[in-house]
Short mmCIF file of C-alpha atoms and ligand atoms in Angstrom, two decimals:
data_model
loop_
_atom_site.label_atom_id
_atom_site.label_comp_id
_atom_site.label_asym_id
_atom_site.label_seq_id
_atom_site.Cartn_x
_atom_site.Cartn_y
_atom_site.Cartn_z
CA VAL U 832 120.83 123.82 54.11
CA GLU U 833 123.21 126.50 52.96
CA PRO U 834 126.84 125.91 53.89
CA SER U 835 126.92 129.05 56.00
CA LEU U 836 124.47 129.99 58.72
CA ALA U 837 125.13 133.60 59.54
CA ALA U 838 126.94 136.87 59.16
CA SER U 839 130.30 136.13 60.68
CA VAL U 840 130.61 132.75 59.00
CA THR U 841 133.56 132.68 56.61
CA PRO U 842 133.84 131.01 53.18
CA ASP U 843 135.08 127.77 54.74
CA GLY U 844 131.86 127.65 56.79
CA LEU U 845 133.52 128.28 60.16
CA ASP U 846 132.34 131.12 62.34
CA ALA U 847 134.61 133.75 63.80
CA ALA U 848 134.95 132.08 67.20
CA GLN U 849 135.92 128.78 65.59
CA ARG U 850 138.52 130.43 63.39
CA ALA U 851 140.01 132.28 66.34
CA GLY U 852 139.87 129.14 68.47
CA ARG U 853 138.60 131.26 71.36
CA GLY U 854 135.45 132.14 73.15
CA GLU U 855 131.79 131.57 72.37
CA MET U 856 129.88 132.04 69.14
CA ALA U 857 128.94 135.61 68.30
CA PRO U 858 125.31 136.53 69.12
CA GLU U 859 124.23 136.62 65.47
CA ASP U 860 125.76 133.19 64.83
CA LEU U 861 124.15 131.82 67.97
CA ARG U 862 120.75 133.04 66.79
CA ALA U 863 121.22 131.52 63.34
CA THR U 864 122.41 128.21 64.83
CA LEU U 865 119.45 127.98 67.19
CA HIS U 866 117.04 128.79 64.37
CA ALA U 867 118.64 126.07 62.24
CA ALA U 868 118.41 123.56 65.10
CA VAL U 869 114.74 124.46 65.66
CA ASP U 870 114.12 123.92 61.94
CA VAL U 871 115.53 120.40 62.26
CA VAL U 872 113.10 119.71 65.10
CA ALA U 873 110.07 121.33 63.44
CA ASP U 874 110.71 119.52 60.13
CA TYR U 875 111.12 116.26 62.02
CA LEU U 876 107.87 116.56 63.93
CA ALA U 877 105.96 117.72 60.84
CA GLY U 878 107.13 114.70 58.84
CA LEU U 879 106.83 112.00 61.52
CA ASP U 880 103.94 110.20 59.85
CA GLU U 881 106.14 109.21 56.93
CA LEU U 882 108.85 107.54 59.02
CA PRO U 883 108.77 103.91 60.15
CA VAL U 884 108.21 104.04 63.93
CA LEU U 885 111.24 101.83 64.51
CA PRO U 886 114.32 102.88 62.53
CA ARG U 887 115.34 100.18 60.09
CA VAL U 888 118.83 99.59 61.45
CA ALA U 889 120.62 96.64 62.97
CA PRO U 890 122.86 96.97 66.05
CA GLY U 891 126.28 98.33 65.06
CA GLU U 892 125.23 99.72 61.66
CA LEU U 893 125.08 103.25 62.99
CA THR U 894 128.52 102.95 64.52
CA VAL U 895 129.88 102.17 61.07
CA MET U 896 128.29 105.36 59.76
CA LEU U 897 129.11 107.64 62.68
CA ASP U 898 132.39 106.47 64.18
CA GLY U 899 135.85 107.75 63.36
CA PRO U 900 138.78 109.39 65.11
CA PRO U 901 137.89 112.17 67.56
CA PRO U 902 137.33 115.49 65.79
CA ILE U 903 140.48 117.61 65.57
CA GLN U 904 139.53 120.39 63.15
CA PRO U 905 136.46 122.50 64.00
CA GLU U 906 133.66 121.83 61.53
CA PRO U 907 131.00 124.21 60.24
CA MET U 908 127.80 124.05 62.25
CA ALA U 909 125.77 123.90 59.02
CA ALA U 910 127.56 120.69 58.06
CA ILE U 911 127.08 119.17 61.52
CA LEU U 912 123.35 119.95 61.50
CA GLU U 913 123.06 118.54 58.00
CA ASP U 914 124.60 115.29 59.26
CA ALA U 915 122.16 115.38 62.15
CA ARG U 916 119.26 115.53 59.68
CA ARG U 917 120.69 112.67 57.66
CA LEU U 918 122.11 110.34 60.30
CA VAL U 919 120.60 111.16 63.68
CA VAL U 920 117.01 112.21 63.02
CA PRO U 921 115.88 109.08 61.13
CA ASN U 922 117.63 106.73 63.53
CA VAL U 923 115.96 107.50 66.81
CA THR U 924 112.98 105.34 67.74
CA HIS U 925 110.16 107.74 67.05
CA TRP U 926 108.44 108.08 70.39
CA GLN U 927 106.40 110.98 69.04
CA HIS U 928 105.09 108.99 66.04
CA PRO U 929 101.30 108.55 66.17
CA GLY U 930 101.82 104.78 65.80
CA PHE U 931 104.06 104.58 68.88
CA LEU U 932 101.80 102.62 71.21
CA ALA U 933 104.46 100.67 73.12
CA TYR U 934 105.34 100.80 76.86
CA PHE U 935 103.73 103.98 78.16
CA ALA U 936 103.82 107.06 75.94
CA SER U 937 106.28 109.85 76.55
CA SER U 938 104.55 112.50 74.53
CA GLY U 939 106.31 115.83 74.14
CA SER U 940 104.04 118.73 73.26
CA ALA U 941 105.21 121.83 71.42
CA ALA U 942 104.76 123.77 74.68
CA GLY U 943 106.98 121.28 76.47
CA ILE U 944 109.62 121.43 73.76
CA ALA U 945 109.58 125.25 73.97
CA GLY U 946 109.99 124.87 77.73
CA GLU U 947 112.97 122.57 77.25
CA ILE U 948 114.52 125.14 74.89
CA LEU U 949 114.14 127.84 77.54
CA MET U 950 115.62 125.52 80.17
CA ALA U 951 118.52 124.65 77.89
CA GLY U 952 119.19 128.29 77.12
CA LEU U 953 118.98 129.54 80.68
CA ILE U 954 121.00 126.59 82.00
CA SER U 955 119.93 127.42 85.48
CA ASN U 956 120.80 124.90 88.17
CA ALA U 957 117.87 124.83 90.60
CA MET U 958 119.83 123.29 93.48
CA LEU U 959 119.39 126.28 95.85
CA TRP U 960 116.93 129.17 95.92
CA ARG U 961 119.98 131.39 95.47
CA THR U 962 121.09 129.55 92.31
CA SER U 963 117.69 129.91 90.65
CA PRO U 964 115.09 131.94 92.52
CA VAL U 965 112.51 131.83 89.75
CA ALA U 966 112.82 128.09 89.08
CA THR U 967 112.53 127.44 92.82
CA GLU U 968 109.44 129.58 93.29
CA LEU U 969 107.84 128.36 90.07
CA GLU U 970 108.39 124.82 91.30
CA ALA U 971 106.30 125.50 94.41
CA ILE U 972 103.64 127.21 92.28
CA THR U 973 103.35 124.59 89.54
CA VAL U 974 103.47 121.71 92.03
CA ARG U 975 100.51 123.37 93.77
CA TRP U 976 98.68 123.83 90.44
CA LEU U 977 99.13 120.15 89.67
CA ARG U 978 98.17 119.10 93.18
CA GLU U 979 94.94 121.12 92.91
CA GLY U 980 94.28 119.75 89.43
CA LEU U 981 94.64 116.20 90.74
CA GLY U 982 92.13 116.94 93.49
CA LEU U 983 94.52 116.27 96.37
CA PRO U 984 94.33 118.01 99.77
CA ASP U 985 96.34 121.15 100.35
CA ASP U 986 98.69 119.61 102.89
CA TYR U 987 100.52 117.93 99.99
CA ASP U 988 103.72 119.65 99.00
CA GLY U 989 106.28 118.22 96.62
CA LEU U 990 108.97 118.59 94.02
CA TYR U 991 110.15 117.41 90.63
CA THR U 992 112.72 114.71 90.03
CA ASP U 993 114.01 113.20 86.82
CA THR U 994 112.06 109.93 86.84
CA ALA U 995 109.55 107.90 88.82
CA SER U 996 112.45 105.65 89.79
CA THR U 997 114.08 108.57 91.60
CA SER U 998 110.78 109.77 93.09
CA THR U 999 110.17 106.31 94.54
CA LEU U 1000 113.77 106.13 95.77
CA VAL U 1001 113.23 109.42 97.62
CA ALA U 1002 109.87 108.30 99.02
CA LEU U 1003 111.29 105.02 100.26
CA GLY U 1004 114.32 106.85 101.66
CA ALA U 1005 111.86 108.86 103.72
CA ALA U 1006 110.00 105.68 104.71
CA ARG U 1007 113.30 104.21 105.87
CA GLU U 1008 114.03 107.31 107.92
CA ALA U 1009 110.52 107.33 109.41
CA THR U 1010 110.88 103.71 110.51
CA ALA U 1011 114.55 103.46 111.46
CA ALA U 1012 115.20 106.98 112.74
CA GLY U 1013 118.73 108.13 112.00
CA ALA U 1014 119.26 105.57 109.21
CA SER U 1015 120.62 108.31 106.96
CA ARG U 1016 123.32 108.93 109.58
CA VAL U 1017 124.17 105.52 111.02
CA GLY U 1018 122.95 103.24 108.24
CA LEU U 1019 120.97 100.10 108.77
CA ALA U 1020 123.39 98.35 111.11
CA GLN U 1021 122.32 96.68 114.37
CA GLY U 1022 120.29 94.05 112.57
CA ARG U 1023 117.55 96.45 111.48
CA ARG U 1024 116.06 94.57 108.54
CA LEU U 1025 113.45 96.71 106.85
CA ARG U 1026 110.62 95.42 104.71
CA ILE U 1027 108.75 97.21 101.93
CA TYR U 1028 105.57 95.67 100.50
CA ALA U 1029 104.42 95.92 96.89
CA SER U 1030 102.27 93.73 94.68
CA GLU U 1031 103.67 91.09 92.34
CA GLU U 1032 102.76 93.46 89.51
CA ALA U 1033 104.52 96.54 90.95
CA HIS U 1034 107.37 98.17 89.03
CA SER U 1035 111.00 97.07 89.34
CA SER U 1036 111.96 100.62 90.39
CA ILE U 1037 110.84 99.64 93.91
CA ASP U 1038 113.39 96.82 94.06
CA LYS U 1039 116.04 99.15 92.63
CA ALA U 1040 115.27 101.76 95.28
CA ALA U 1041 115.60 99.07 97.96
CA MET U 1042 118.94 97.98 96.47
CA THR U 1043 120.18 101.57 96.54
CA LEU U 1044 118.89 102.38 100.04
CA GLY U 1045 120.54 99.39 101.70
CA ILE U 1046 117.17 97.74 102.27
CA GLY U 1047 118.13 95.17 99.68
CA ARG U 1048 116.01 93.21 97.25
CA GLU U 1049 115.17 90.75 100.01
CA GLY U 1050 113.70 93.69 101.86
CA VAL U 1051 110.96 93.96 99.23
CA ARG U 1052 108.16 91.50 99.79
CA ARG U 1053 105.89 90.93 96.82
CA VAL U 1054 102.25 90.54 97.78
CA GLY U 1055 99.84 88.34 95.80
CA THR U 1056 97.20 89.74 93.46
CA ASP U 1057 93.57 88.93 92.72
CA GLU U 1058 91.82 88.06 89.46
CA VAL U 1059 92.21 91.63 88.14
CA LEU U 1060 95.91 91.71 89.10
CA ALA U 1061 95.38 94.10 92.03
CA MET U 1062 97.09 93.68 95.41
CA ARG U 1063 95.15 91.52 97.87
CA PRO U 1064 94.79 93.40 101.18
CA ASP U 1065 94.33 90.14 103.12
CA ALA U 1066 97.65 88.88 101.71
CA LEU U 1067 99.29 92.19 102.69
CA ARG U 1068 97.97 91.93 106.25
CA ALA U 1069 99.19 88.35 106.55
CA ALA U 1070 102.63 89.22 105.15
CA ILE U 1071 103.12 92.09 107.62
CA SER U 1072 102.09 89.98 110.58
CA GLU U 1073 104.31 87.08 109.53
CA ASP U 1074 107.25 89.46 109.05
CA ARG U 1075 106.80 91.12 112.44
CA SER U 1076 106.85 87.70 114.10
CA ALA U 1077 110.02 86.81 112.20
CA GLY U 1078 111.84 89.98 113.34
CA TRP U 1079 111.52 92.13 110.21
CA LEU U 1080 110.81 95.84 110.58
CA PRO U 1081 107.95 96.70 108.18
CA ALA U 1082 108.60 100.20 106.83
CA GLY U 1083 106.23 100.96 104.00
CA VAL U 1084 103.81 99.83 101.34
CA VAL U 1085 103.85 100.82 97.67
CA ALA U 1086 100.35 100.73 96.18
CA THR U 1087 100.18 101.06 92.41
CA VAL U 1088 97.42 102.79 90.52
CA GLY U 1089 98.07 101.69 86.94
CA THR U 1090 100.58 98.84 87.01
CA THR U 1091 103.12 98.66 84.23
CA SER U 1092 101.95 95.44 82.60
CA SER U 1093 98.17 95.73 82.72
CA THR U 1094 97.40 99.07 84.47
CA ALA U 1095 95.75 97.29 87.39
CA ILE U 1096 94.59 99.38 90.34
CA ASP U 1097 95.55 98.33 93.85
CA PRO U 1098 92.81 98.97 96.44
CA VAL U 1099 94.47 102.07 97.88
CA ALA U 1100 91.78 102.86 100.47
CA GLU U 1101 92.04 99.43 102.09
CA ILE U 1102 95.81 99.54 101.91
CA ALA U 1103 95.73 102.99 103.54
CA ASP U 1104 93.71 101.50 106.42
CA ILE U 1105 96.35 98.82 106.91
CA CYS U 1106 99.17 101.38 106.78
CA ALA U 1107 97.40 103.56 109.35
CA ARG U 1108 96.90 100.60 111.70
CA GLU U 1109 100.46 99.32 111.26
CA ASP U 1110 102.07 102.78 111.20
CA LEU U 1111 103.63 102.23 107.76
CA TRP U 1112 104.57 104.77 105.09
CA LEU U 1113 102.18 104.59 102.14
CA HIS U 1114 103.67 105.46 98.77
CA VAL U 1115 101.36 105.45 95.74
CA ASP U 1116 102.98 104.73 92.39
CA ALA U 1117 100.72 106.41 89.86
CA ALA U 1118 103.59 107.16 87.47
CA TYR U 1119 101.46 106.45 84.40
CA ALA U 1120 97.83 106.73 85.48
CA GLY U 1121 98.03 109.55 88.02
CA VAL U 1122 97.22 112.21 85.43
CA VAL U 1123 93.77 110.63 84.97
CA ALA U 1124 92.82 112.28 88.28
CA LEU U 1125 92.86 115.58 86.37
CA VAL U 1126 89.48 114.36 85.09
CA PRO U 1127 87.19 114.82 88.12
CA ALA U 1128 84.71 112.20 86.90
CA ARG U 1129 87.45 109.56 86.94
CA ARG U 1130 88.73 110.05 90.48
CA ALA U 1131 87.02 106.92 91.81
CA ALA U 1132 90.01 104.88 90.60
CA PHE U 1133 92.18 106.82 93.05
CA ARG U 1134 90.02 106.47 96.15
CA GLY U 1135 92.26 106.51 99.20
CA TRP U 1136 95.34 108.03 97.56
CA GLU U 1137 94.58 111.26 99.42
CA ARG U 1138 95.73 109.41 102.54
CA ALA U 1139 99.15 108.50 101.15
CA ASP U 1140 102.39 109.79 102.63
CA SER U 1141 103.76 110.20 99.12
CA ILE U 1142 102.57 109.88 95.53
CA VAL U 1143 104.45 109.79 92.25
CA VAL U 1144 102.91 110.95 88.96
CA ASN U 1145 105.03 111.33 85.82
CA PRO U 1146 104.34 114.34 83.61
CA HIS U 1147 106.87 112.84 81.20
CA LYS U 1148 104.63 109.88 80.57
CA TRP U 1149 101.12 111.13 79.81
CA LEU U 1150 101.17 114.87 80.51
CA PHE U 1151 102.72 115.92 77.22
CA THR U 1152 106.03 116.77 78.86
CA PRO U 1153 109.29 115.81 77.16
CA LEU U 1154 111.51 113.56 79.24
CA ASP U 1155 112.36 114.25 81.99
CA CYS U 1156 109.93 115.22 84.74
CA SER U 1157 108.45 113.21 87.58
CA LEU U 1158 106.23 114.81 90.23
CA LEU U 1159 106.70 113.58 93.79
CA LEU U 1160 103.96 114.76 96.11
CA THR U 1161 104.21 114.32 99.85
CA ARG U 1162 102.63 115.62 103.00
CA ARG U 1163 105.82 114.82 104.91
CA MET U 1164 108.48 117.07 103.38
CA PRO U 1165 110.36 117.33 106.71
CA VAL U 1166 110.93 113.56 106.67
CA LEU U 1167 112.39 113.75 103.16
CA ARG U 1168 114.67 116.41 104.49
CA ASP U 1169 115.74 114.27 107.43
CA ALA U 1170 116.55 111.53 104.94
CA PHE U 1171 118.50 113.57 102.40
CA SER U 1172 119.66 116.94 103.76
CA LEU U 1173 123.36 117.62 104.04
CA VAL U 1174 124.54 121.23 103.81
CA PRO U 1175 128.29 121.77 103.69
CA GLU U 1176 129.67 125.24 104.23
CA TYR U 1177 130.10 125.93 100.52
CA LEU U 1178 126.36 125.50 99.96
CA ARG U 1179 125.26 127.83 102.74
CA THR U 1180 123.58 130.92 101.45
CA THR U 1181 125.13 134.12 102.80
CA GLY U 1182 124.45 137.78 102.24
CA GLY U 1183 121.08 138.17 103.91
CA ALA U 1184 118.98 136.99 100.98
CA GLY U 1185 116.66 135.23 103.42
CA SER U 1186 115.96 131.57 103.29
CA GLY U 1187 114.13 130.43 100.19
CA ARG U 1188 113.66 126.69 99.87
CA ASP U 1189 116.71 124.75 98.73
CA TYR U 1190 115.22 121.74 96.93
CA ASN U 1191 118.46 119.75 96.91
CA GLU U 1192 117.92 119.09 100.61
CA TYR U 1193 115.08 116.70 99.84
CA ILE U 1194 116.77 114.47 97.25
CA PRO U 1195 120.06 112.59 96.73
CA GLN U 1196 121.40 114.85 93.94
CA LEU U 1197 122.70 118.39 94.26
CA GLY U 1198 122.40 119.74 90.71
CA ARG U 1199 118.83 119.93 89.43
CA ARG U 1200 117.29 120.88 86.12
CA ALA U 1201 114.88 123.80 86.29
CA ARG U 1202 111.94 121.60 85.27
CA ALA U 1203 109.40 124.01 86.71
CA ILE U 1204 109.98 126.31 83.75
CA LYS U 1205 108.69 123.76 81.26
CA MET U 1206 105.83 122.72 83.55
CA TRP U 1207 104.81 126.39 83.78
CA LEU U 1208 104.66 126.63 79.97
CA ILE U 1209 102.73 123.37 79.60
CA LEU U 1210 100.18 124.11 82.30
CA ARG U 1211 99.52 127.61 80.97
CA TYR U 1212 99.40 126.51 77.34
CA PHE U 1213 96.87 123.71 77.82
CA GLY U 1214 95.08 124.79 81.00
CA LEU U 1215 93.96 122.02 83.36
CA PRO U 1216 90.69 121.31 81.47
CA GLY U 1217 92.63 121.16 78.20
CA LEU U 1218 94.94 118.51 79.65
CA ALA U 1219 91.98 116.60 81.09
CA SER U 1220 90.10 116.55 77.78
CA ARG U 1221 93.09 115.13 75.92
CA ILE U 1222 93.47 112.40 78.53
CA GLU U 1223 89.75 111.63 78.26
CA GLU U 1224 90.11 111.40 74.50
CA HIS U 1225 92.94 108.88 74.83
CA ILE U 1226 90.90 106.78 77.25
CA ALA U 1227 87.95 106.85 74.84
CA MET U 1228 90.14 105.74 71.93
CA ALA U 1229 91.57 102.86 73.97
CA GLN U 1230 88.08 101.81 75.09
CA GLU U 1231 86.94 101.74 71.45
CA LEU U 1232 89.84 99.46 70.58
CA GLY U 1233 88.89 97.28 73.56
CA SER U 1234 85.32 97.01 72.25
CA ARG U 1235 86.59 95.93 68.83
CA ILE U 1236 88.65 93.21 70.48
CA ASP U 1237 85.65 92.07 72.52
CA ALA U 1238 83.55 91.84 69.36
CA GLU U 1239 86.20 89.82 67.50
CA PRO U 1240 85.68 86.05 67.90
CA ASP U 1241 89.36 85.40 67.14
CA ALA U 1242 90.82 87.73 69.79
CA GLU U 1243 90.50 88.21 73.52
CA ARG U 1244 91.39 90.78 76.15
CA LEU U 1245 93.67 89.45 78.88
CA ALA U 1246 93.02 92.13 81.50
CA PRO U 1247 90.56 94.94 82.21
CA SER U 1248 91.46 98.30 80.63
CA PRO U 1249 90.65 100.94 83.25
CA PHE U 1250 92.71 103.66 81.55
CA SER U 1251 94.23 103.93 78.06
CA THR U 1252 96.09 100.61 77.82
CA VAL U 1253 94.64 97.48 76.28
CA CYS U 1254 96.09 93.99 76.83
CA PHE U 1255 95.01 91.30 74.38
CA ARG U 1256 96.02 88.36 72.25
CA TRP U 1257 94.92 86.79 69.01
CA ARG U 1258 93.13 83.56 69.87
CA PRO U 1259 91.40 81.81 66.96
CA ALA U 1260 87.83 80.96 67.94
CA ALA U 1261 88.53 77.32 67.10
CA LEU U 1262 90.94 77.20 70.06
CA ALA U 1263 88.77 79.02 72.58
CA SER U 1264 87.70 75.95 74.51
CA ARG U 1265 91.20 74.40 74.48
CA ALA U 1266 93.25 77.51 75.36
CA GLY U 1267 94.15 76.06 78.78
CA GLU U 1268 95.80 72.94 77.33
CA PRO U 1269 99.60 73.22 77.64
CA ALA U 1270 100.29 72.56 73.93
CA VAL U 1271 97.66 75.10 72.87
CA ALA U 1272 99.02 77.67 75.33
CA VAL U 1273 102.48 77.33 73.76
CA LEU U 1274 101.01 77.62 70.27
CA LEU U 1275 99.14 80.80 71.21
CA ASP U 1276 102.24 82.32 72.81
CA GLU U 1277 104.22 81.68 69.63
CA LEU U 1278 101.44 82.94 67.39
CA ASN U 1279 101.22 86.22 69.32
CA GLU U 1280 104.95 86.66 69.44
CA ARG U 1281 105.01 86.36 65.65
CA LEU U 1282 102.02 88.67 65.33
CA LEU U 1283 103.79 91.32 67.40
CA ALA U 1284 106.94 90.99 65.28
CA ARG U 1285 104.91 91.42 62.08
CA LEU U 1286 103.05 94.46 63.42
CA ASN U 1287 106.29 96.11 64.45
CA GLU U 1288 107.95 95.27 61.11
CA SER U 1289 105.12 97.11 59.33
CA GLY U 1290 106.71 100.42 60.35
CA GLU U 1291 103.23 101.84 60.94
CA VAL U 1292 103.00 100.92 64.61
CA PHE U 1293 105.21 99.95 67.52
CA LEU U 1294 103.65 97.85 70.29
CA SER U 1295 105.28 96.13 73.26
CA HIS U 1296 104.32 93.01 75.17
CA THR U 1297 104.19 91.52 78.62
CA ARG U 1298 103.16 88.26 80.23
CA LEU U 1299 99.96 88.16 82.27
CA ARG U 1300 99.54 85.00 84.35
CA GLY U 1301 102.19 83.48 82.14
CA LEU U 1302 100.44 84.28 78.83
CA PHE U 1303 102.20 86.24 76.10
CA THR U 1304 100.21 89.47 75.93
CA ILE U 1305 100.26 92.29 73.39
CA ARG U 1306 99.88 95.76 74.90
CA VAL U 1307 98.55 98.88 73.21
CA SER U 1308 99.00 102.04 75.24
CA VAL U 1309 97.48 105.29 74.00
CA GLY U 1310 98.94 108.50 75.38
CA ASN U 1311 100.52 110.26 72.49
CA LEU U 1312 99.21 113.69 71.51
CA ARG U 1313 99.59 112.85 67.83
CA THR U 1314 97.64 109.58 67.90
CA GLU U 1315 94.20 109.87 66.31
CA ARG U 1316 91.33 107.41 65.88
CA ARG U 1317 92.42 106.62 62.34
CA HIS U 1318 95.75 105.32 63.65
CA LEU U 1319 94.02 102.88 65.97
CA GLU U 1320 91.65 101.82 63.20
CA ARG U 1321 94.65 101.10 61.01
CA LEU U 1322 96.28 99.18 63.87
CA TRP U 1323 93.19 97.02 64.24
CA ASP U 1324 93.13 96.32 60.47
CA LEU U 1325 96.77 95.22 60.69
CA VAL U 1326 96.07 93.00 63.72
CA ARG U 1327 93.21 91.26 61.95
CA GLU U 1328 95.07 90.87 58.68
CA HIS U 1329 98.19 89.34 60.25
CA GLY U 1330 96.28 87.48 62.98
CA ARG U 1331 94.16 85.71 60.36
CA ASP U 1332 97.12 85.02 58.16
CA LEU U 1333 99.12 83.51 61.02
CA SER U 1334 96.21 81.32 62.08
CA THR U 1335 95.50 79.85 58.66
CA GLY U 1336 95.05 76.13 59.04
CA ILE U 1337 94.50 76.23 62.82
CA THR U 1338 91.38 74.24 63.65
C1 LIG O 1003 104.04 102.08 87.35
C2 LIG O 1003 105.42 102.57 87.01
N1 LIG O 1003 106.24 103.04 87.97
C3 LIG O 1003 107.48 103.48 87.70
C4 LIG O 1003 107.98 103.48 86.42
C5 LIG O 1003 109.37 103.99 86.17
O1 LIG O 1003 109.32 105.21 85.49
P1 LIG O 1003 110.63 106.07 85.18
O2 LIG O 1003 111.10 105.61 83.84
O3 LIG O 1003 110.15 107.49 85.16
O4 LIG O 1003 111.62 105.81 86.23
C6 LIG O 1003 107.18 103.01 85.38
C7 LIG O 1003 107.68 102.99 84.00
O5 LIG O 1003 107.00 102.71 83.06
C8 LIG O 1003 105.88 102.53 85.68
O6 LIG O 1003 105.09 102.02 84.72
#
């Protein structure tokens, strides 16, 4: 990088605005700076394959390199960006690396990155129609496009939030309002103890929403699961009836399609029947797996979700959208509004512009990023079939890995893989018949913990783990646009190499 970026930059590398200590960068310097920043990003993404997925740093090491007194003298942008290349770029965990197979992917496409750049440049706060007419109207349009793509009925409306945690908070806020009318005004006094039901495998964001909404963690009742880790409807029915007898006020059920640990699928249709009978809000958490419904042939997994009051699907997980964007669909927008609308005088729109929708009325926050702009780019760039075919490809790759595990006498799957996530462990064949013995179970947990550490130390892959029925479980989740078959083949070679090495001598 040259020490100067553009025309008005002086021999000391500062631009005219910096030297004057006033105002914003001149247009030609702005353009050069943005081009230079884009080059950092494009070089980074082009060279990802060569980086270790996890940066090789220990906690605190970066502070030693980056810390110092607060900047006093302005510094040349070229020098700052050079430091970014040297110190920042290599030291993020590389979520976009093809070997990043941990958690659930958050895969940012070029179209999504371009969308983020537009959003950053326009800096348009989409809190009111008046404060961003185009972001507001594009939000309604792109939410509809997604809703149609997912095959959901046209009475679903919705909006974007930052994360699934917020979408679920909003949905459960509406459930609270629907059950204890006026709760947003008078709170949950008068002994109104609300209960939300979710499976033992459901995400912790439900408990956090309950904590935030005054329902409390005790207000979330975890319902037992069956042999495939899906919610048991009979256990749900029993829990609701027991709670009603004990004076609780059941408010809603969260059914998950694609649980975080194993991607289990709750029986949404049966749960919807129970919710209809009991008059409970049904929220479907499909934060990860929801995008699979873009593939019409795969909609069976979602049977019954079209009866939900609300549904969350995260584009920022597996729809090639850079963090952040979560889609909250609901057929009960007015209830969200009852739960969250508060319009002080200074937010009233005057001047006869008419009444476009003001999205802030449906959520806790006022300021909102104009996420619709990036969704508009992504949806137009890929097209719905283009998105669906990439998702299909990821599912196929994960299924192939699953078949390799099934064919390997020294490994076993620990849960079904209905989508693109595979849960397994290394289990030497010699131990197969004794795996239930407590001492053997501990040995296998330790072996797999060490296997995971070795795989992640390789720098070629990054996997995460969970526990399924108490067993240490390695998870591989495919959802990254840059992951190809050869990466999963390499992963499997590494698993076998280290698995065999770690089990030497086990008989
Ligand atoms: C099923 C499920 N729901 C909710 C969440 C929370 O997502 P977010 O990070 O967008 O809040 C996750 C995260 O992985 C998840 O797996």
